[in-house]
CSV table of C-alpha atoms in Angstrom, one decimal:
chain,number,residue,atom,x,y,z
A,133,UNK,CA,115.0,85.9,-136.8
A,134,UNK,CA,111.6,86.1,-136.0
A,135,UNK,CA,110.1,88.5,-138.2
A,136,UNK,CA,110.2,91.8,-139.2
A,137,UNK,CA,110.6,93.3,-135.8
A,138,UNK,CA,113.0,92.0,-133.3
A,139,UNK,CA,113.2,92.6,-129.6
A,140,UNK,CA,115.7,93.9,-127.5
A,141,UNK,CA,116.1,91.5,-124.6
A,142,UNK,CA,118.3,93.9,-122.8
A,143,UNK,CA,114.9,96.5,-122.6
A,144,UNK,CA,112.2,94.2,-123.0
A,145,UNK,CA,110.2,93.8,-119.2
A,146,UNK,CA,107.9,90.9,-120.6
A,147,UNK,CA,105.0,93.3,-120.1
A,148,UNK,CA,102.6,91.5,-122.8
A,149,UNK,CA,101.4,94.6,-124.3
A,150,UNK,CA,103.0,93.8,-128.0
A,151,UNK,CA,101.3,90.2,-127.6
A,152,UNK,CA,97.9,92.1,-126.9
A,153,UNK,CA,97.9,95.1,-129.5
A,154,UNK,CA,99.4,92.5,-132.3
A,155,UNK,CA,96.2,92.0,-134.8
A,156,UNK,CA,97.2,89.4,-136.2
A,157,UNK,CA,97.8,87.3,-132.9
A,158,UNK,CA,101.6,86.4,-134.5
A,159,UNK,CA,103.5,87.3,-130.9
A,160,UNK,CA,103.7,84.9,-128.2
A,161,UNK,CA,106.0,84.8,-125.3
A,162,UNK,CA,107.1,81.8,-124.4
A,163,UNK,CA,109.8,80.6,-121.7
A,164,UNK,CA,110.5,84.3,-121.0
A,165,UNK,CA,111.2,85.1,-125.2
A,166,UNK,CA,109.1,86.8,-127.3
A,167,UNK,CA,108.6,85.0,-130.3
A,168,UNK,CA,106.3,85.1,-133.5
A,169,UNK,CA,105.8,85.5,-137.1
A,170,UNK,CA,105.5,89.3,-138.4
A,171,UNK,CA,103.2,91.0,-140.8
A,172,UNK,CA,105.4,94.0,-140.2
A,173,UNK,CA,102.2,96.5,-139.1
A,174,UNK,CA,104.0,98.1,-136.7
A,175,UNK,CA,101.3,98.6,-134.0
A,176,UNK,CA,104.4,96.6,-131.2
A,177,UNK,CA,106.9,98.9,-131.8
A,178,UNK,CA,104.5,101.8,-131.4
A,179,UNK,CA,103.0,100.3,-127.6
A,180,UNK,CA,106.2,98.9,-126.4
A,181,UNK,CA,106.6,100.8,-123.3
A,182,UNK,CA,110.4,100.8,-123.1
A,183,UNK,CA,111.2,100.6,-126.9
A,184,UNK,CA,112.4,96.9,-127.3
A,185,UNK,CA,111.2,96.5,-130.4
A,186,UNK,CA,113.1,97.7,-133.3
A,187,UNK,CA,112.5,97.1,-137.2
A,188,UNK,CA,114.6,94.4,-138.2
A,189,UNK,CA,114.8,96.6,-141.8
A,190,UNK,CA,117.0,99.5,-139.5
A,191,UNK,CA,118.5,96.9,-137.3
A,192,UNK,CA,119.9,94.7,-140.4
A,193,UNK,CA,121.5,98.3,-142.3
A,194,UNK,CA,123.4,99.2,-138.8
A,195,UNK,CA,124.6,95.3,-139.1
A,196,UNK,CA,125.7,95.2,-142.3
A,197,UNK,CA,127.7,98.6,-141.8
A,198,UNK,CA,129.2,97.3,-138.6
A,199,UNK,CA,130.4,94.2,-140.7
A,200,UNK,CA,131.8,96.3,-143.1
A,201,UNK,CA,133.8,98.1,-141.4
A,202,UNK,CA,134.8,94.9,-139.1
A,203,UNK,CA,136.7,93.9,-142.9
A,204,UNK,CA,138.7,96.9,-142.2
A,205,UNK,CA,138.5,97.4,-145.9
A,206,UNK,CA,141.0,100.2,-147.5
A,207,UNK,CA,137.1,101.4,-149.5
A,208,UNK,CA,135.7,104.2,-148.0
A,209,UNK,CA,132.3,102.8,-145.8
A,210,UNK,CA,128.6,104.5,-146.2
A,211,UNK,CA,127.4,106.0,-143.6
A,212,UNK,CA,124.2,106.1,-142.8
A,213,UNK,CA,122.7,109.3,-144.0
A,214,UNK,CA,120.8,111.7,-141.4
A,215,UNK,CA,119.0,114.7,-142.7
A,216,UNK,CA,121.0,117.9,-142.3
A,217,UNK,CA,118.2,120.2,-142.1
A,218,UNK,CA,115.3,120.5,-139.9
A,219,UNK,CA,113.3,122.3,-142.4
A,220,UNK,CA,112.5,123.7,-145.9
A,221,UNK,CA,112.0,127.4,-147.6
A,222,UNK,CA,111.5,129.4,-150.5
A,223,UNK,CA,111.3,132.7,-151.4
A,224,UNK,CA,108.5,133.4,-154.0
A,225,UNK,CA,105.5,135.8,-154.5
A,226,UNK,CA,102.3,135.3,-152.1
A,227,UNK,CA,98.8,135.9,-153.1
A,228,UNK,CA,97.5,137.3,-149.5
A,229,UNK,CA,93.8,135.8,-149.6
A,230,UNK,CA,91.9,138.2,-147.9
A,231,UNK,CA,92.9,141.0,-150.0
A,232,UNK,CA,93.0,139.8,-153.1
A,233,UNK,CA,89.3,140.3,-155.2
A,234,UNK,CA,90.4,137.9,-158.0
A,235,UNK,CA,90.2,141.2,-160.4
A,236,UNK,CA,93.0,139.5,-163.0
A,237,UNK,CA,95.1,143.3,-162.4
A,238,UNK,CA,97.9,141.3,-161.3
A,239,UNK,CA,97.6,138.3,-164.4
A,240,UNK,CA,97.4,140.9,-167.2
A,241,UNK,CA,100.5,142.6,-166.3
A,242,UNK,CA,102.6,139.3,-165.4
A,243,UNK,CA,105.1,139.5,-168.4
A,244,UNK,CA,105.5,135.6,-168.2
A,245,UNK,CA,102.4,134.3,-167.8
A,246,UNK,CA,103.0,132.8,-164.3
A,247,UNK,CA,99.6,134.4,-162.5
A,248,UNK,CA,96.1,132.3,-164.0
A,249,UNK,CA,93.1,133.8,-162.0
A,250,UNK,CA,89.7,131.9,-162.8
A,251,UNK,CA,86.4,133.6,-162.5
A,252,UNK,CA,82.9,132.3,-162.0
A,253,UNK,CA,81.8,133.9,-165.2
A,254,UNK,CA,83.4,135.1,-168.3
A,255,UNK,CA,82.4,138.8,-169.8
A,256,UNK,CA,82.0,140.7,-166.3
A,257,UNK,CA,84.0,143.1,-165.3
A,258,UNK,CA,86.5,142.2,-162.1
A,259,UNK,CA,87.3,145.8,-161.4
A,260,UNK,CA,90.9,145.5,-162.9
A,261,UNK,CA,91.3,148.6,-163.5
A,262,UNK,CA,93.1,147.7,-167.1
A,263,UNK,CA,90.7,150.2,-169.2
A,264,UNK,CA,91.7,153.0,-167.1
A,265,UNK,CA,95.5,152.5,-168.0
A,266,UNK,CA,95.4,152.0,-171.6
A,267,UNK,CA,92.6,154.6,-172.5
A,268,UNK,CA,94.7,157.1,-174.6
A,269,UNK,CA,92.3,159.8,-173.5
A,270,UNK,CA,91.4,159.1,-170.1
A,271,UNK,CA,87.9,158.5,-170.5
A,272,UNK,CA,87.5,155.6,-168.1
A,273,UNK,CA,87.2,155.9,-164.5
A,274,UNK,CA,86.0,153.9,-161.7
A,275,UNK,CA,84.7,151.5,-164.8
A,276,UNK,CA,82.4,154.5,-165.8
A,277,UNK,CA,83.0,155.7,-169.4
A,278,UNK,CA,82.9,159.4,-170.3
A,279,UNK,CA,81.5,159.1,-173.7
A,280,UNK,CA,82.3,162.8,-174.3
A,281,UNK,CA,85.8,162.2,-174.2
A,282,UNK,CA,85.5,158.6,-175.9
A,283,UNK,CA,86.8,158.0,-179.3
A,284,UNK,CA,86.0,155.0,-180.0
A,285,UNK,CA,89.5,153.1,-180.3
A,286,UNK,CA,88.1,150.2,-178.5
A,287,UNK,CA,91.8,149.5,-177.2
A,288,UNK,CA,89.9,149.2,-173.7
A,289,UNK,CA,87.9,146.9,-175.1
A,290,UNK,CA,91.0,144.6,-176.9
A,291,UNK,CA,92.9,144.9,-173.7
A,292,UNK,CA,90.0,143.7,-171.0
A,293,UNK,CA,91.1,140.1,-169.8
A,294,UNK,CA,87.5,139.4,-168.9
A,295,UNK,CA,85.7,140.4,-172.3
A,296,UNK,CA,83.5,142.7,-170.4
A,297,UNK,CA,83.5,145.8,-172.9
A,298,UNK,CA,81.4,146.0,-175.7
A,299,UNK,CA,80.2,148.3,-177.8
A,300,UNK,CA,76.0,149.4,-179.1
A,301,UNK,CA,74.8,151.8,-181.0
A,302,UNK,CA,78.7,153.8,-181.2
A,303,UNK,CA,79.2,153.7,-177.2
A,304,UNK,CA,81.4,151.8,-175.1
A,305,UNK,CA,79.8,149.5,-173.0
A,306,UNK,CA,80.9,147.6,-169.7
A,307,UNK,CA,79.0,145.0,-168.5
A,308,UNK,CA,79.0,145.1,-164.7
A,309,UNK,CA,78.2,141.8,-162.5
A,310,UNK,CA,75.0,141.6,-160.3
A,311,UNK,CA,77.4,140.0,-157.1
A,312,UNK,CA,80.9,139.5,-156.1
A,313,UNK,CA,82.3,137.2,-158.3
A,314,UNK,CA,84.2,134.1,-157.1
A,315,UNK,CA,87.1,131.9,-158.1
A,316,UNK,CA,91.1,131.0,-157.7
A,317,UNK,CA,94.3,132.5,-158.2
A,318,UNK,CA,97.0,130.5,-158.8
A,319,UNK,CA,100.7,131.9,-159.6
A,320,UNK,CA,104.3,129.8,-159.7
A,321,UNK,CA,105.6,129.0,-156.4
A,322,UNK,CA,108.9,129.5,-157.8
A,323,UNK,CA,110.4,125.8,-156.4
A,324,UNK,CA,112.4,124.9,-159.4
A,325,UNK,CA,110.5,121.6,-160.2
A,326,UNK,CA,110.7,122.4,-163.4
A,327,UNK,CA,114.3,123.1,-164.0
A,328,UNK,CA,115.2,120.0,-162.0
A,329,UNK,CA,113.5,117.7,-164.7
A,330,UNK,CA,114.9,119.9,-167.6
A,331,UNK,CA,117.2,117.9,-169.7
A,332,UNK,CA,118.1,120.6,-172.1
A,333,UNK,CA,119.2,123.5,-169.4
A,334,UNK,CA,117.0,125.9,-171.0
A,335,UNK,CA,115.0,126.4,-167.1
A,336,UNK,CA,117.3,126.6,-164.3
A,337,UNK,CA,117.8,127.9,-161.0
A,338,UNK,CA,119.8,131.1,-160.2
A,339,UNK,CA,119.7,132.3,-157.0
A,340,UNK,CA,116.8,130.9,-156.3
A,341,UNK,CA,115.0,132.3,-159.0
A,342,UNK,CA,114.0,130.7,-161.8
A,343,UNK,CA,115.5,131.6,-165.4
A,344,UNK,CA,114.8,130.5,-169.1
A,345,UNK,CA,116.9,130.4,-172.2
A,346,UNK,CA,114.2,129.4,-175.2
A,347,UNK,CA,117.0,129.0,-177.5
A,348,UNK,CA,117.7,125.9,-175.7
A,349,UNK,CA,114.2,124.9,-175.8
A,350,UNK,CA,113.5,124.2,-179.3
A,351,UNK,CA,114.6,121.5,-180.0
A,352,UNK,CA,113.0,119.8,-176.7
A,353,UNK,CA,109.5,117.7,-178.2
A,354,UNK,CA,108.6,116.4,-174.7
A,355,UNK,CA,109.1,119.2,-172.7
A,356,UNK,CA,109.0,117.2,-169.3
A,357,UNK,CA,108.9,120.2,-167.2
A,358,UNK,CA,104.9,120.7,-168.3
A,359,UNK,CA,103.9,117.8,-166.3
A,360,UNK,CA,105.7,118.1,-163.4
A,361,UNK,CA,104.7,121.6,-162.8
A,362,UNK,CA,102.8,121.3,-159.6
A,363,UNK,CA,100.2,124.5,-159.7
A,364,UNK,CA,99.9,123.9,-163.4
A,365,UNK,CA,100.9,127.7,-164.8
A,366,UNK,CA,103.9,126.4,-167.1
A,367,UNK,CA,102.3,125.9,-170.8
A,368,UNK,CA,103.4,125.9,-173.6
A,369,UNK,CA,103.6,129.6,-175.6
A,370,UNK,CA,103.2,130.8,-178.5
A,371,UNK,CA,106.8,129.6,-181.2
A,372,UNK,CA,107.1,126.9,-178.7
A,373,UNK,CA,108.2,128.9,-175.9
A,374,UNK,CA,107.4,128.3,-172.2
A,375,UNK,CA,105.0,130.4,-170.2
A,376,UNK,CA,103.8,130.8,-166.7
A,377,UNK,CA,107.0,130.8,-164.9
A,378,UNK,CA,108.1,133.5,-162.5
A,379,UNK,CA,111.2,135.2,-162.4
A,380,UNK,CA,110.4,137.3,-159.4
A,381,UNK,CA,110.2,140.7,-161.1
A,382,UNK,CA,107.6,141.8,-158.3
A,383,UNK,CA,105.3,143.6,-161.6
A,384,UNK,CA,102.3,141.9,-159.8
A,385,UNK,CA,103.2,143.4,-156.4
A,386,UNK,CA,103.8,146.7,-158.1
A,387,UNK,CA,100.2,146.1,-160.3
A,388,UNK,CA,98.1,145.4,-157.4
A,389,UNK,CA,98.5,149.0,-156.0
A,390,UNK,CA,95.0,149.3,-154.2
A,391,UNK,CA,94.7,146.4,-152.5
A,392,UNK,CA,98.1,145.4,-152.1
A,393,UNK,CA,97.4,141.8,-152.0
A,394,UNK,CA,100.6,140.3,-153.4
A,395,UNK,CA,104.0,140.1,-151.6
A,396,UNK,CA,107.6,138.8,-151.8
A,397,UNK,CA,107.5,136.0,-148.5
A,398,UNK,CA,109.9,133.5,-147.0
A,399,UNK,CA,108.1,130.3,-147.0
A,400,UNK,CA,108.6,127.4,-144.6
A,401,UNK,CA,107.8,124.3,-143.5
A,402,UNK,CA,108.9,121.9,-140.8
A,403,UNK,CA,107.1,118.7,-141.4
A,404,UNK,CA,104.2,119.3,-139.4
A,405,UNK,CA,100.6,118.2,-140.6
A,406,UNK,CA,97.5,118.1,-138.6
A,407,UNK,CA,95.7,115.8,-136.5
A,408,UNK,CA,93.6,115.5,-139.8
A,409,UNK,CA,96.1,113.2,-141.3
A,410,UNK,CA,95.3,109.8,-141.9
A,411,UNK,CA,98.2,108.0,-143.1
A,412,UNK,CA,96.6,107.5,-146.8
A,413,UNK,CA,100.2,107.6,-148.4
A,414,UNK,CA,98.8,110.1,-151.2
A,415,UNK,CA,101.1,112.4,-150.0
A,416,UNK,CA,104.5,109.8,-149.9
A,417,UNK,CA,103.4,108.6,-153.4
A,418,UNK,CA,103.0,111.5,-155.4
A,419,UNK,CA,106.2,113.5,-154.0
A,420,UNK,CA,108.6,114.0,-157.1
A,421,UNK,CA,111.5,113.9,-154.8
A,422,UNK,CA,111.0,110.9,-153.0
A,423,UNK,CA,110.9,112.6,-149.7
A,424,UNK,CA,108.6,111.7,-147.4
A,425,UNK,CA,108.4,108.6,-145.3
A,426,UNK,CA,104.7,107.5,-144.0
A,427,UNK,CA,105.1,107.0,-140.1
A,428,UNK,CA,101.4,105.7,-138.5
A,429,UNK,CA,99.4,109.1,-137.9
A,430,UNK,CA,102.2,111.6,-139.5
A,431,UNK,CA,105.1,111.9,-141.8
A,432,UNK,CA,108.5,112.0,-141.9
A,433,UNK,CA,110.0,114.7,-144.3
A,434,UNK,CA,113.5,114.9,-145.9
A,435,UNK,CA,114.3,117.8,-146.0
A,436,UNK,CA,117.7,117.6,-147.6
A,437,UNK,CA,115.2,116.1,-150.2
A,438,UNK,CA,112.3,118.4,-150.3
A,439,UNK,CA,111.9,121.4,-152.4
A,440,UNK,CA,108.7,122.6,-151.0
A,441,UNK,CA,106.7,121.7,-154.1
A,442,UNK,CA,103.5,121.4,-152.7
A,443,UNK,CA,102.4,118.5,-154.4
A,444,UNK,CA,101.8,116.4,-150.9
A,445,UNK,CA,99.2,119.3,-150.1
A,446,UNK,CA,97.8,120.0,-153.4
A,447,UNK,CA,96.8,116.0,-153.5
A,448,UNK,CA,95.9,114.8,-149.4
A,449,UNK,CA,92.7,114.6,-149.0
A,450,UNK,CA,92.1,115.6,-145.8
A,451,UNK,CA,94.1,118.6,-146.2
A,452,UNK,CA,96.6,117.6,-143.4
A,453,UNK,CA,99.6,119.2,-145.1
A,454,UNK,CA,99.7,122.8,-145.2
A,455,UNK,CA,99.8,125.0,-149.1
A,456,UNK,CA,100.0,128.2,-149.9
A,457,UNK,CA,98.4,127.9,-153.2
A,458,UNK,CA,95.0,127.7,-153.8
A,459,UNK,CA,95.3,125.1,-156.8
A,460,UNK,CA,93.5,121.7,-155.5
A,461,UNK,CA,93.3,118.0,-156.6
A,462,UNK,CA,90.8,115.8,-155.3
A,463,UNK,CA,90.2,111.9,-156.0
A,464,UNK,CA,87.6,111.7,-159.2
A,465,UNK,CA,87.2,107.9,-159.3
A,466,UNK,CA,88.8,104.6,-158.2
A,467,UNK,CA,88.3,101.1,-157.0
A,468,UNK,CA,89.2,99.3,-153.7
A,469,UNK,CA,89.0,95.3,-153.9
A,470,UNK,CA,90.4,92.8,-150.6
A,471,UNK,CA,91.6,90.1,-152.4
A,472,UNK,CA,90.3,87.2,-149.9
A,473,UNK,CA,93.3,84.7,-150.4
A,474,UNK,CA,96.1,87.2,-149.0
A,475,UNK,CA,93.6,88.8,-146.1
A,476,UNK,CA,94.6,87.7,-143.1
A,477,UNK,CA,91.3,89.2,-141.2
A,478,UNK,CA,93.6,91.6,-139.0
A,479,UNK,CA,90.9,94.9,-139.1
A,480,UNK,CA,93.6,96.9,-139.5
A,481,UNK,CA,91.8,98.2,-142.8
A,482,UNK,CA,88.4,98.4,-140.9
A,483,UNK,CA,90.1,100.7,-138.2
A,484,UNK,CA,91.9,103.3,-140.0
A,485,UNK,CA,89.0,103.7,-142.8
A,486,UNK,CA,87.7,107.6,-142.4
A,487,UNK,CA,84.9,106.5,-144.0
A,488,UNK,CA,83.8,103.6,-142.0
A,489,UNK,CA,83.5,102.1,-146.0
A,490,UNK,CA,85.1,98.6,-144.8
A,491,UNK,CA,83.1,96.4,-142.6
A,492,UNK,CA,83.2,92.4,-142.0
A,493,UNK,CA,80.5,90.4,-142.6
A,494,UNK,CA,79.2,87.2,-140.9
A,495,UNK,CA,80.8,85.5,-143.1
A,496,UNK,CA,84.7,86.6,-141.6
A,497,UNK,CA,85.1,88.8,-145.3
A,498,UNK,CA,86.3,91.9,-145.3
A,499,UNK,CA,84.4,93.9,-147.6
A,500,UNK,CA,84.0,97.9,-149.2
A,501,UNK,CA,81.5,99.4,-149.5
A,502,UNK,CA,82.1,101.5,-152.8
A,503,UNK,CA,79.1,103.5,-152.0
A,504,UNK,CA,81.3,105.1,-149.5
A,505,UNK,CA,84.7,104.7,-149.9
A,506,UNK,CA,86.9,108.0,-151.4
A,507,UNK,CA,89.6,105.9,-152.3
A,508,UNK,CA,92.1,107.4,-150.1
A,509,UNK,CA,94.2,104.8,-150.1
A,510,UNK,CA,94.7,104.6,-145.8
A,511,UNK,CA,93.6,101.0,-146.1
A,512,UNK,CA,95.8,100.2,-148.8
A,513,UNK,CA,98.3,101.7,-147.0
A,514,UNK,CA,98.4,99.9,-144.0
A,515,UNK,CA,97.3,96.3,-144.7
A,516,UNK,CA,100.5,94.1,-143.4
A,517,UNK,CA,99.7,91.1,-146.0
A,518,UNK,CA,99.1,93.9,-148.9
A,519,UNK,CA,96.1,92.1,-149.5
A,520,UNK,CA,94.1,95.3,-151.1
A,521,UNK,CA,94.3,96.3,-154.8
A,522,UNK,CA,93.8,99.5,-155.1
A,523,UNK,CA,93.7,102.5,-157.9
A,524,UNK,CA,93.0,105.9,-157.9
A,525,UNK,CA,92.6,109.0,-160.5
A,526,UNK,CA,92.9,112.7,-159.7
A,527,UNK,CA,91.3,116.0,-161.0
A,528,UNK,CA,91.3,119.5,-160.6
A,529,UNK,CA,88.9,120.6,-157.8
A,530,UNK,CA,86.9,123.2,-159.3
C-alpha cells in the first residue's frame, strides 16, 4: 500500500534506521506506522535490523498463490519455484596456465578445430614440435635441421601452423624468435550453448559431450549457434560445416606429451564472486539463460538455470566472477546521460560509481564525467527513478 516495500508490523521496533538510510527521504513514521512513497532502491530492507521490510513484488506472488488456493480450485496451483541445486558443473578439457607455452601442439592436432591459440607474432617458431613428427626422414630435432638427411619435401614446412619454415639457397630454414612469445589459448568449454539454440538437431548433447550431425546442418542459413558461442571457437568450415567444437576425444591431452598442460576437469561453481563486484548488471544482462538475479554487492545464480557458460565472466569488468578461459571482452565505447526530469537527486549513482565519474554540481545536477566513466553500467543499474540512459558496446580484449 505504500510502496514497493512494505513493513511487517509484527517485527518492525520503530528503530528509524529505514527512515535514515532512505535517499530519497520517502519514509516517515508517523503515529507509530511507517509510511512513505518507494523508489524501490532497496537500501531499508538491507538495514532493517529485524527484517520488517519485505519487497511488496515477493510479498504480492505469496498473496496471490494463497488466494488461489483459498478458491479451492480442482486446477492444479503453481508453486513457487526454489532452485534445486546449490551449484553448477561441467566436465570438459582444461588448459593448465602455467604449463602451457602457447606452442599451438595441442591446436594442430585438434581434429575439430575447437583449440585457437594466438601468438604475438606470426612466422616464429612456438616449439610445437609438428616438423619433428611429419618429417619422413627424421631430420628434424629439437627445431634443428639435419640438412644431411634433408630431402627437401618441404612437408615440415606445409604442416608448420606458425609459418616459421622457409627455405634459401636449397636448405630448410626455421626462423627462431629473439624472446618468449606471448598470447591466449582458448578451447570449447564443452557447455552445450550451442546445441541449446540449434533448431535443426544437428549439435546436441550426449552425455555431456557435445556431438554434430552436418547432414542436418545444411540446410540451416543462420546458423544461430555461431553467435551464441561464448569463447568464440565454433565457425563456420569448409562445405558449410561447423568447426571448433569439442567432443572430448582427449587428442590434445595426448598431443601435449612434454608439458602436459591440458587435462580432463570437473568444473564448478557455487555462485560466489569477489569483493570486486560492483553490481554493474553486465553479468545479469548478458546471461543466455536468464539466470542470474542482481542482489546489491553480489548475485544470485540459478542454478537449475545455469549451464556454466561463462559469459557473466568473460564480460564483468571487474573480473568478479570466476572463468576458466582466457578469452576476454571488455567495454570499447558507450555513453551515460542523467536525464534531469526523471532524477530525483538520491546519489545513489554518485555512490556506487568505481570511477568516481558522477559528481553533483552547485547547481543540484547530477552529472558524468565521460572523461572517466567505463560505462559499467552500476549507475544505471541502481538508479530507483531509472533516470539514466545508458549504452554500451563490447570487444575482444586483445
Amino acid at each position: 500500500k505504500y510502496g514497493g516495500f512494505v513493513v511487517d508490523r509484527a517485527k518492525c521496533n520503530l528503530c528509524g534506521i529505514c527512515e535514515y538510510v532512505c535517499p530519497v527521504n520517502s519514509i516517515k513514521i508517523e503515529d507509530d506506522i511507517v509510511k512513505g512513497i518507494c523508489a524501490r532502491c532497496g537500501l531499508c530492507e538491507e538495514a532493517c535490523p529485524v527484517n520488517a521490510r519485505i519487497d511488496a513484488f515477493d510479498l504480492i506472488e505469496e498473496r496471490q498463490l494463497k488466494f488461489l488456493e483459498a478458491l479451492d480450485f480442482a486446477v492444479k496451483i503453481p508453486k513457487k519455484r526454489k532452485p534445486l541445486k546449490k551449484e553448477v558443473g561441467r566436465t570438459n578439457v582444461i588448459t593448465d596456465l602455467e604449463k602451457c607455452i602457447k606452442c599451438k601442439r595441442c591446436q594442430y592436432y585438434c581434429p575439430t578445430g575447437a583449440i585457437i591459440v594466438d601468438l604475438e607474432g606470426d612466422g616464429l617458431c612456438s616449439e610445437c614440435r609438428v616438423c619433428e613428427d611429419v618429417c619422413p626422414v627424421g631430420a628434424i630435432k629439437d627445431t634443428t635441421i639435419d640438412p644431411e638427411k634433408c630431402t627437401l619435401c618441404l612437408k615440415c614446412m606445409e604442416e608448420c601452423p606458425n609459418n616459421a619454415i622457409y627455405t634459401d639457397d636449397f636448405t630448410v630454414q626455421i626462423r627462431k624468435p629473439e624472446k618468449e612469445l606471448e598470447g591466449i589459448i582458448v578451447s570449447c568449454l564443452n557447455c552445450g550453448l550451442c546445441a541449446s539454440v540449434c533448431g535443426t538437431g544437428a549439435l546436441k548433447m550426449v552425455d555431456g559431450k557435445i556431438r554434430y550431425d552436418p547432414s542436418l546442418c545444411e540446410e540451416c542459413e543462420e546458423k544461430p549457434c555461431l553467435d551464441v558461442c561464448p569463447v568464440g571457437t565454433l565457425r563456420s568450415g569448409a562445405h558449410g560445416r561447423l568447426k571448433g567444437y569439442c567432443v572430448s576425444c582427449g587428442k590434445c591431452i595426448e598431443s601435449c606429451d612434454i608439458y602436459e598442460a591440458r587435462s580432463f576437469q570437473k568444473v564448478k561453481w557455487d555462485g560466489t564472486v569477489s569483493e570486486d563486484c560492483i553490481s554493474c548488471g553486465t553479468c545479469a544482462e548478458v546471461c543466455p539463460k536468464d539466470a542470474i538475479t542482481l542482489k546489491r554487492g553480489s548475485i544470485e545464480v540459478d542454478f537449475d538455470k545455469c549451464i556454466l557458460c561463462e559469459k557473466c565472466g568473460i564480460h564483468c569488468p571487474t573480473d568478479a566472477i570466476p572463468k576458466t578461459t582466457m578469452r576476454k571482452k571488455t567495454i570499447k565505447d558507450g555513453f551515460t546521460l542523467i536525464d534531469d526530469r526523471l532524477c530525483i537527486k538520491c546519489g545513489l549513482c554518485i555512490e556506487t560509481c568505481p570511477e568516481d565519474a558522477i559528481t553533483k554540481t552547485p547547481e543540484n545536477r547530477i552529472v558524468v564525467d565521460e572523461n572517466k566513466c567505463i560505462y559499467c553500467g552500476a549507475c544505471n543499474n541502481i538508479c530507483p527513478a531509472k533516470a539514466i540512459l545508458f549504452e554500451r558496446e563490447f570487444s575482444l580484449s586483445k
